[in-house]
Coordinates of C-alpha atoms in Angstrom, one line a residue:
X1 CA 181.0 134.0 200.0
X2 CA 184.2 131.9 199.7
X3 CA 185.9 133.1 195.8
X4 CA 184.7 130.1 193.0
X5 CA 187.9 128.0 192.1
X6 CA 189.8 129.3 189.1
X7 CA 191.0 126.5 185.9
X8 CA 192.5 126.3 183.6
X9 CA 192.2 123.6 181.0
X10 CA 194.7 121.6 181.1
X11 CA 194.8 120.7 177.7
X12 CA 198.9 121.3 176.2
X13 CA 198.3 121.5 173.1
X14 CA 196.3 124.4 171.8
X15 CA 193.6 125.7 174.7
X16 CA 194.1 128.4 176.5
X17 CA 190.5 128.8 178.2
X18 CA 190.3 129.8 182.1
X19 CA 187.7 130.2 184.0
X20 CA 185.3 129.4 187.0
X21 CA 185.6 125.0 187.3
X22 CA 182.1 124.5 187.6
X23 CA 182.4 126.7 183.6
X24 CA 184.9 123.7 182.9
X25 CA 182.4 121.2 184.3
X26 CA 179.1 122.6 183.5
X27 CA 180.5 123.9 179.5
X28 CA 183.7 124.5 178.7
X29 CA 184.7 120.3 178.1
X30 CA 181.1 119.9 176.4
X31 CA 182.7 122.6 174.1
X32 CA 186.3 122.7 173.7
X33 CA 188.0 121.2 170.6
X34 CA 190.9 120.3 172.6
X35 CA 189.0 117.7 174.2
X36 CA 189.5 114.5 173.6
X37 CA 186.2 112.3 173.0
X38 CA 185.7 108.4 172.3
X39 CA 185.4 107.8 169.2
X40 CA 182.0 107.8 167.8
X41 CA 182.4 104.1 166.2
X42 CA 183.6 102.7 169.3
X43 CA 187.0 101.5 167.6
X44 CA 188.4 102.6 170.8
X45 CA 190.8 105.7 170.1
X46 CA 190.2 108.7 172.2
X47 CA 190.6 111.8 169.4
X48 CA 190.8 115.4 170.9
X49 CA 187.4 117.3 169.0
X50 CA 189.0 119.1 166.6
X51 CA 190.4 115.9 164.6
X52 CA 186.9 113.9 165.2
X53 CA 186.4 113.7 161.0
X54 CA 189.8 113.4 160.1
X55 CA 189.8 109.8 162.2
X56 CA 187.0 109.4 161.0
X57 CA 187.6 109.3 158.1
X58 CA 190.7 106.5 159.2
X59 CA 189.2 105.1 161.9
X60 CA 189.2 100.9 161.1
X61 CA 186.5 100.6 162.4
X62 CA 183.9 102.8 159.6
X63 CA 182.8 101.3 156.3
X64 CA 180.7 101.8 153.8
X65 CA 179.0 99.2 151.3
X66 CA 179.8 98.9 148.1
X67 CA 177.2 100.0 146.5
X68 CA 177.2 97.6 143.5
X69 CA 178.2 94.0 145.5
X70 CA 177.8 95.2 148.7
X71 CA 180.6 94.1 150.0
X72 CA 181.9 96.5 153.8
X73 CA 185.0 98.9 152.4
X74 CA 186.8 101.5 153.8
X75 CA 185.9 104.5 152.7
X76 CA 189.7 105.3 151.2
X77 CA 189.9 102.4 150.2
X78 CA 186.3 102.1 148.1
X79 CA 188.4 103.4 144.4
X80 CA 190.8 100.8 144.7
X81 CA 187.9 97.8 145.5
X82 CA 186.0 99.4 142.8
X83 CA 188.9 98.8 140.3
X84 CA 189.9 95.1 141.6
X85 CA 185.7 94.3 141.5
X86 CA 185.5 95.9 137.8
X87 CA 184.9 92.0 136.6
X88 CA 182.2 91.0 139.6
X89 CA 180.9 94.4 139.2
X90 CA 180.0 94.6 135.0
X91 CA 178.3 90.8 136.2
X92 CA 175.9 92.0 139.0
X93 CA 175.4 94.8 136.8
X94 CA 174.0 93.0 133.6
X95 CA 172.2 90.1 135.7
X96 CA 170.5 93.3 136.9
X97 CA 169.9 95.0 134.0
X98 CA 168.5 91.6 132.7
X99 CA 166.2 91.4 135.5
X100 CA 164.8 94.9 135.0
X101 CA 164.0 93.9 131.3
X102 CA 162.2 90.5 132.6
X103 CA 160.5 92.6 135.0
X104 CA 159.3 95.5 131.6
X105 CA 158.4 92.2 129.5
X106 CA 155.5 90.7 131.9
X107 CA 154.0 94.2 132.9

């Protein structure tokens, strides 16, 4: 039988994997830390698998909902948002507190 074709990973920045072509396609590319993968937030960028968690922190499509006012804010900007919206947040929390007091009095 003919010898299996040999393959090397083509990622110049660190992957030293070598093996047969079938293993490259069926196994290695699914787990290689250097293989570029699409951003799960669908921002359009391809990122080496090993850098996904860092990318997700700064991805332009990733937002968190402020638990007080509901505004969508980038995670790295939440502290700034909380400072800048402090007055609004106090008003919202006071309104919620009044609602809760009203419910408690009716019960």
